[in-house]
Amino acid sequence: MIRHHPDKNLLLEYASGSLARGPSLVMAAHVQMCPDCRSQYHTLNSLGGALLSQSPAQPLQANAFECLMTRIDQIPDKNGRQVKSDSDASQATKKDPAFDNLPRVLCKLLAKNPAHSWKNVSRALQVCRVRTGQGDYEVSFHRLRSGAKLPEHDHRGQEFAVVLNGSFSDHYGIYGAGDFVFRGPGQIHRPIATQDKDCLCFSAVAAPVAITGISGLLLNPLIPFRPG
Ligand SMILES: [Zn+2]
C-alpha cells in the first residue's frame, strides 16, 4: 500500500507541465504506480484541457505525461538508437533483473541510456546515473543493499525520489514500493534498508548531499554532482 504522496501543489505543477524534467520523471513514475495520484492527475489534466480549449492564451499544458515521453524521445543518443515502441523500451530492462517491472516512463528512459551501468559508491550502495537531456538535476537509480545503513546526511538542494522495489526507513517514516519522497535542505536523515530485500529507488537531486559530522568534512568535497 502506498502511503507517501506528493503534495497537491507539486501534482498541479506536474500536470500543468511547469515542473522541471528531473522531478517530472519521478512524478511520472509515482503517478504510474499510485492509483490515487493517477486519478487526481487525470482530473487535473481534463481541467487543464478544458481551460486550454476556452483560452488560447492559457499557459497550462495538457497531457504532461505524453509531453514528457516525447521529451525522452528527443534525448540525444550517442549511438543514434531510436526507441520506437513500448516493447523496445521493456527490452532495455530485461538484461538487468534489478529493473524488473519498472513504470513505463523509466523503461523508456533506460532504453535511451543503453550503456547504463551500476557503480559501487560503497558496499551498501550502488548508483546507476541516466542522461535525461537537461542540466539542473542529477537523475539516477540507487540500489541500497538489504539491511544497509547510509551515513546521516543533509541535502544542499531538493531531492525528489520514488521507491521502486523493497523499502527503507529514516527519521521521517517507512517508505515502500511506490512511495514518493521529498527532501529539502535542512532535512537531515539516515536511510536504512529493510532486511528482506534490496531497495531500489529513482531520484532527481538539485545538488549533492552533504554527509554530517566529521566524516563529512573529509568526504563532502569528493561527492560528485553531474546533472544531465
Ligand atoms: Zn500518490
mmCIF file of C-alpha atoms and ligand atoms in Angstrom:
data_model
loop_
_atom_site.group_PDB
_atom_site.id
_atom_site.type_symbol
_atom_site.label_atom_id
_atom_site.label_comp_id
_atom_site.label_asym_id
_atom_site.label_seq_id
_atom_site.Cartn_x
_atom_site.Cartn_y
_atom_site.Cartn_z
ATOM 1 C CA MET A 1 0.000 0.000 0.000
ATOM 2 C CA ILE A 2 1.347 3.429 -0.990
ATOM 3 C CA ARG A 3 1.427 5.798 1.995
ATOM 4 C CA HIS A 4 3.534 8.753 0.868
ATOM 5 C CA HIS A 5 2.344 11.008 -1.954
ATOM 6 C CA PRO A 6 3.463 14.326 -3.483
ATOM 7 C CA ASP A 7 1.541 17.343 -2.183
ATOM 8 C CA LYS A 8 -1.264 18.852 -4.281
ATOM 9 C CA ASN A 9 0.809 21.825 -5.473
ATOM 10 C CA LEU A 10 3.505 19.526 -6.834
ATOM 11 C CA LEU A 11 0.914 17.369 -8.600
ATOM 12 C CA LEU A 12 -0.602 20.518 -10.134
ATOM 13 C CA GLU A 13 2.848 21.706 -11.263
ATOM 14 C CA TYR A 14 3.455 18.314 -12.884
ATOM 15 C CA ALA A 15 0.008 18.140 -14.529
ATOM 16 C CA SER A 16 0.364 21.682 -15.883
ATOM 17 C CA GLY A 17 3.734 20.861 -17.433
ATOM 18 C CA SER A 18 5.569 23.541 -15.418
ATOM 19 C CA LEU A 19 7.677 21.159 -13.282
ATOM 20 C CA ALA A 20 11.320 20.677 -14.356
ATOM 21 C CA ARG A 21 12.138 17.496 -16.267
ATOM 22 C CA GLY A 22 14.099 15.748 -13.469
ATOM 23 C CA PRO A 23 11.310 15.944 -10.848
ATOM 24 C CA SER A 24 8.709 15.301 -13.593
ATOM 25 C CA LEU A 25 10.289 11.904 -14.289
ATOM 26 C CA VAL A 26 9.996 10.994 -10.587
ATOM 27 C CA MET A 27 6.401 12.258 -10.529
ATOM 28 C CA ALA A 28 5.522 10.307 -13.690
ATOM 29 C CA ALA A 29 6.895 7.097 -12.142
ATOM 30 C CA HIS A 30 4.917 7.664 -8.917
ATOM 31 C CA VAL A 31 1.709 8.524 -10.813
ATOM 32 C CA GLN A 32 2.056 5.299 -12.837
ATOM 33 C CA MET A 33 2.390 3.307 -9.595
ATOM 34 C CA CYS A 34 -0.221 5.160 -7.486
ATOM 35 C CA PRO A 35 -3.947 4.861 -8.361
ATOM 36 C CA ASP A 36 -4.871 7.834 -6.106
ATOM 37 C CA CYS A 37 -2.440 10.283 -7.687
ATOM 38 C CA ARG A 38 -3.212 8.911 -11.163
ATOM 39 C CA SER A 39 -6.894 9.695 -10.648
ATOM 40 C CA GLN A 40 -6.081 13.237 -9.422
ATOM 41 C CA TYR A 41 -3.665 13.710 -12.316
ATOM 42 C CA HIS A 42 -6.373 12.765 -14.855
ATOM 43 C CA THR A 43 -8.816 15.173 -13.202
ATOM 44 C CA LEU A 44 -6.260 17.995 -13.327
ATOM 45 C CA ASN A 45 -5.409 17.085 -16.899
ATOM 46 C CA SER A 46 -9.044 17.288 -18.009
ATOM 47 C CA LEU A 47 -9.398 20.634 -16.215
ATOM 48 C CA GLY A 48 -6.228 21.868 -17.961
ATOM 49 C CA GLY A 49 -7.542 20.622 -21.316
ATOM 50 C CA ALA A 50 -10.876 22.398 -20.754
ATOM 51 C CA LEU A 51 -9.090 25.640 -19.851
ATOM 52 C CA LEU A 52 -6.872 25.334 -22.927
ATOM 53 C CA SER A 53 -9.880 24.890 -25.188
ATOM 54 C CA GLN A 54 -11.525 28.023 -23.712
ATOM 55 C CA SER A 55 -8.493 30.294 -23.731
ATOM 56 C CA PRO A 56 -5.753 30.177 -26.376
ATOM 57 C CA ALA A 57 -3.504 32.328 -24.139
ATOM 58 C CA GLN A 58 -3.774 29.938 -21.142
ATOM 59 C CA PRO A 59 -0.238 28.782 -20.211
ATOM 60 C CA LEU A 60 -1.300 25.323 -18.957
ATOM 61 C CA GLN A 61 -0.076 22.354 -20.989
ATOM 62 C CA ALA A 62 -2.438 19.385 -21.301
ATOM 63 C CA ASN A 63 -1.154 15.792 -21.290
ATOM 64 C CA ALA A 64 2.036 16.444 -19.326
ATOM 65 C CA PHE A 65 2.840 12.732 -19.375
ATOM 66 C CA GLU A 66 2.731 12.451 -23.177
ATOM 67 C CA CYS A 67 4.860 15.606 -23.459
ATOM 68 C CA LEU A 68 7.395 14.087 -21.049
ATOM 69 C CA MET A 69 7.553 10.852 -23.077
ATOM 70 C CA THR A 70 8.109 12.910 -26.237
ATOM 71 C CA ARG A 71 10.918 14.797 -24.490
ATOM 72 C CA ILE A 72 12.541 11.470 -23.553
ATOM 73 C CA ASP A 73 12.391 10.516 -27.241
ATOM 74 C CA GLN A 74 14.298 13.709 -28.010
ATOM 75 C CA ILE A 75 17.203 12.982 -25.637
ATOM 76 C CA PRO A 76 20.361 12.934 -27.781
ATOM 77 C CA ASP A 77 21.511 9.338 -28.128
ATOM 78 C CA LYS A 78 25.197 8.977 -28.926
ATOM 79 C CA ASN A 79 24.517 5.612 -30.577
ATOM 80 C CA GLY A 80 21.741 7.076 -32.728
ATOM 81 C CA ARG A 81 19.340 4.421 -31.451
ATOM 82 C CA GLN A 82 15.642 5.195 -31.556
ATOM 83 C CA VAL A 83 13.130 3.799 -29.079
ATOM 84 C CA LYS A 84 10.172 3.037 -31.308
ATOM 85 C CA SER A 85 7.758 1.215 -29.028
ATOM 86 C CA ASP A 86 6.976 0.132 -25.503
ATOM 87 C CA SER A 87 8.328 -3.351 -26.278
ATOM 88 C CA ASP A 88 11.649 -1.749 -27.344
ATOM 89 C CA ALA A 89 11.644 0.066 -24.027
ATOM 90 C CA SER A 90 10.889 -3.030 -21.944
ATOM 91 C CA GLN A 91 13.669 -4.932 -23.784
ATOM 92 C CA ALA A 92 16.117 -2.363 -22.378
ATOM 93 C CA THR A 93 15.380 -3.515 -18.831
ATOM 94 C CA LYS A 94 15.459 -7.270 -19.486
ATOM 95 C CA LYS A 95 19.251 -7.544 -19.126
ATOM 96 C CA ASP A 96 19.225 -6.382 -15.503
ATOM 97 C CA PRO A 97 16.881 -8.151 -13.043
ATOM 98 C CA ALA A 98 17.107 -5.097 -10.749
ATOM 99 C CA PHE A 99 14.890 -3.321 -13.284
ATOM 100 C CA ASP A 100 12.024 -5.844 -13.363
ATOM 101 C CA ASN A 101 8.531 -4.320 -13.514
ATOM 102 C CA LEU A 102 9.571 -0.680 -13.814
ATOM 103 C CA PRO A 103 6.995 2.012 -14.635
ATOM 104 C CA ARG A 104 6.793 2.589 -18.407
ATOM 105 C CA VAL A 105 8.410 6.030 -18.247
ATOM 106 C CA LEU A 106 11.545 4.560 -16.631
ATOM 107 C CA CYS A 107 11.733 1.643 -19.125
ATOM 108 C CA LYS A 108 11.761 4.220 -21.884
ATOM 109 C CA LEU A 109 14.397 6.317 -20.105
ATOM 110 C CA LEU A 110 16.665 3.265 -19.713
ATOM 111 C CA ALA A 111 16.194 2.424 -23.384
ATOM 112 C CA LYS A 112 17.582 5.887 -24.161
ATOM 113 C CA ASN A 113 20.581 5.038 -21.951
ATOM 114 C CA PRO A 114 21.733 1.720 -23.474
ATOM 115 C CA ALA A 115 25.156 1.997 -21.810
ATOM 116 C CA HIS A 116 23.750 2.451 -18.296
ATOM 117 C CA SER A 117 25.727 0.671 -15.588
ATOM 118 C CA TRP A 118 25.864 0.326 -11.813
ATOM 119 C CA LYS A 119 28.709 1.981 -9.918
ATOM 120 C CA ASN A 120 29.662 0.989 -6.377
ATOM 121 C CA VAL A 121 29.605 4.007 -4.070
ATOM 122 C CA SER A 122 30.184 1.779 -1.032
ATOM 123 C CA ARG A 123 29.467 -1.817 -0.037
ATOM 124 C CA ALA A 124 25.939 -0.667 0.874
ATOM 125 C CA LEU A 125 25.080 1.500 -2.117
ATOM 126 C CA GLN A 126 25.172 1.307 -5.914
ATOM 127 C CA VAL A 127 24.223 4.120 -8.285
ATOM 128 C CA CYS A 128 23.187 3.994 -11.942
ATOM 129 C CA ARG A 129 23.096 7.504 -13.415
ATOM 130 C CA VAL A 130 20.983 8.202 -16.510
ATOM 131 C CA ARG A 131 21.012 11.044 -19.018
ATOM 132 C CA THR A 132 17.769 12.984 -19.333
ATOM 133 C CA GLY A 133 18.717 15.897 -21.595
ATOM 134 C CA GLN A 134 18.552 18.697 -19.004
ATOM 135 C CA GLY A 135 21.157 20.482 -16.887
ATOM 136 C CA ASP A 136 19.630 21.154 -13.467
ATOM 137 C CA TYR A 137 19.134 17.761 -11.791
ATOM 138 C CA GLU A 138 21.261 14.668 -11.382
ATOM 139 C CA VAL A 139 18.937 11.771 -12.186
ATOM 140 C CA SER A 140 19.772 8.233 -11.102
ATOM 141 C CA PHE A 141 18.702 4.862 -9.770
ATOM 142 C CA HIS A 142 20.005 3.922 -6.307
ATOM 143 C CA ARG A 143 20.237 0.361 -5.022
ATOM 144 C CA LEU A 144 20.631 0.019 -1.256
ATOM 145 C CA ARG A 145 21.642 -3.453 -0.086
ATOM 146 C CA SER A 146 19.181 -5.185 2.273
ATOM 147 C CA GLY A 147 19.808 -4.077 5.855
ATOM 148 C CA ALA A 148 22.319 -1.426 4.783
ATOM 149 C CA LYS A 149 22.603 1.890 6.614
ATOM 150 C CA LEU A 150 23.627 5.012 4.725
ATOM 151 C CA PRO A 151 25.593 7.750 6.512
ATOM 152 C CA GLU A 152 23.477 10.501 8.065
ATOM 153 C CA HIS A 153 23.255 13.368 5.570
ATOM 154 C CA ASP A 154 21.627 16.689 4.767
ATOM 155 C CA HIS A 155 20.540 17.920 1.346
ATOM 156 C CA ARG A 156 22.049 21.031 -0.186
ATOM 157 C CA GLY A 157 19.158 21.175 -2.660
ATOM 158 C CA GLN A 158 15.816 19.490 -3.274
ATOM 159 C CA GLU A 159 15.605 15.734 -3.684
ATOM 160 C CA PHE A 160 12.636 14.002 -5.343
ATOM 161 C CA ALA A 161 12.539 10.207 -5.219
ATOM 162 C CA VAL A 162 10.235 7.240 -5.663
ATOM 163 C CA VAL A 163 10.762 3.772 -4.197
ATOM 164 C CA LEU A 164 10.517 1.157 -6.962
ATOM 165 C CA ASN A 165 11.233 -2.026 -5.040
ATOM 166 C CA GLY A 166 11.980 -3.030 -1.433
ATOM 167 C CA SER A 167 11.729 -0.471 1.365
ATOM 168 C CA PHE A 168 13.715 1.765 3.695
ATOM 169 C CA SER A 169 13.113 3.797 6.829
ATOM 170 C CA ASP A 170 14.524 7.102 8.064
ATOM 171 C CA HIS A 171 13.736 9.849 10.605
ATOM 172 C CA TYR A 172 10.519 10.654 8.747
ATOM 173 C CA GLY A 173 8.890 7.261 8.229
ATOM 174 C CA ILE A 174 8.893 3.925 6.404
ATOM 175 C CA TYR A 175 8.880 4.005 2.596
ATOM 176 C CA GLY A 176 7.884 1.050 0.411
ATOM 177 C CA ALA A 177 7.278 0.384 -3.287
ATOM 178 C CA GLY A 178 5.505 3.308 -4.958
ATOM 179 C CA ASP A 179 6.067 5.760 -2.100
ATOM 180 C CA PHE A 180 7.088 9.300 -3.024
ATOM 181 C CA VAL A 181 9.889 11.004 -1.102
ATOM 182 C CA PHE A 182 10.724 14.703 -0.983
ATOM 183 C CA ARG A 183 13.648 16.111 0.991
ATOM 184 C CA GLY A 184 14.784 19.721 1.130
ATOM 185 C CA PRO A 185 17.813 21.500 2.608
ATOM 186 C CA GLY A 186 17.945 21.023 6.398
ATOM 187 C CA GLN A 187 16.114 17.695 6.366
ATOM 188 C CA ILE A 188 18.832 15.504 7.883
ATOM 189 C CA HIS A 189 18.149 11.777 7.611
ATOM 190 C CA ARG A 190 19.778 8.357 7.648
ATOM 191 C CA PRO A 191 18.081 5.839 5.334
ATOM 192 C CA ILE A 192 18.211 2.187 6.422
ATOM 193 C CA ALA A 193 17.070 -0.544 4.005
ATOM 194 C CA THR A 194 14.835 -3.266 5.437
ATOM 195 C CA GLN A 195 16.378 -6.703 5.898
ATOM 196 C CA ASP A 196 14.191 -8.687 3.486
ATOM 197 C CA LYS A 197 15.443 -7.342 0.122
ATOM 198 C CA ASP A 198 17.490 -4.685 -1.649
ATOM 199 C CA CYS A 199 15.814 -1.311 -2.016
ATOM 200 C CA LEU A 200 15.673 0.274 -5.480
ATOM 201 C CA CYS A 201 14.864 3.993 -5.775
ATOM 202 C CA PHE A 202 14.789 6.517 -8.623
ATOM 203 C CA SER A 203 15.687 10.109 -7.800
ATOM 204 C CA ALA A 204 16.342 13.607 -9.106
ATOM 205 C CA VAL A 205 18.550 15.840 -6.955
ATOM 206 C CA ALA A 206 19.335 19.532 -7.454
ATOM 207 C CA ALA A 207 22.638 19.417 -5.516
ATOM 208 C CA PRO A 208 24.956 16.837 -3.973
ATOM 209 C CA VAL A 209 24.132 15.523 -0.489
ATOM 210 C CA ALA A 210 26.212 16.675 2.489
ATOM 211 C CA ILE A 211 27.287 13.982 4.958
ATOM 212 C CA THR A 212 27.012 15.286 8.522
ATOM 213 C CA GLY A 213 29.725 15.081 11.192
ATOM 214 C CA ILE A 214 33.496 14.844 10.919
ATOM 215 C CA SER A 215 33.455 12.289 8.091
ATOM 216 C CA GLY A 216 31.503 14.841 6.016
ATOM 217 C CA LEU A 217 34.409 17.294 6.270
ATOM 218 C CA LEU A 218 36.584 14.722 4.515
ATOM 219 C CA LEU A 219 34.046 13.179 2.119
ATOM 220 C CA ASN A 220 31.779 16.046 1.020
ATOM 221 C CA PRO A 221 34.345 17.696 -1.303
ATOM 222 C CA LEU A 222 34.663 14.300 -3.061
ATOM 223 C CA ILE A 223 30.943 13.723 -3.665
ATOM 224 C CA PRO A 224 30.316 14.238 -7.395
ATOM 225 C CA PHE A 225 27.338 16.070 -8.858
ATOM 226 C CA ARG A 226 26.650 15.530 -12.549
ATOM 227 C CA PRO A 227 23.346 16.978 -13.721
ATOM 228 C CA GLY A 228 22.238 15.925 -17.151
HETATM 229 ZN ZN ZN B 1 0.331 9.018 -4.873
#
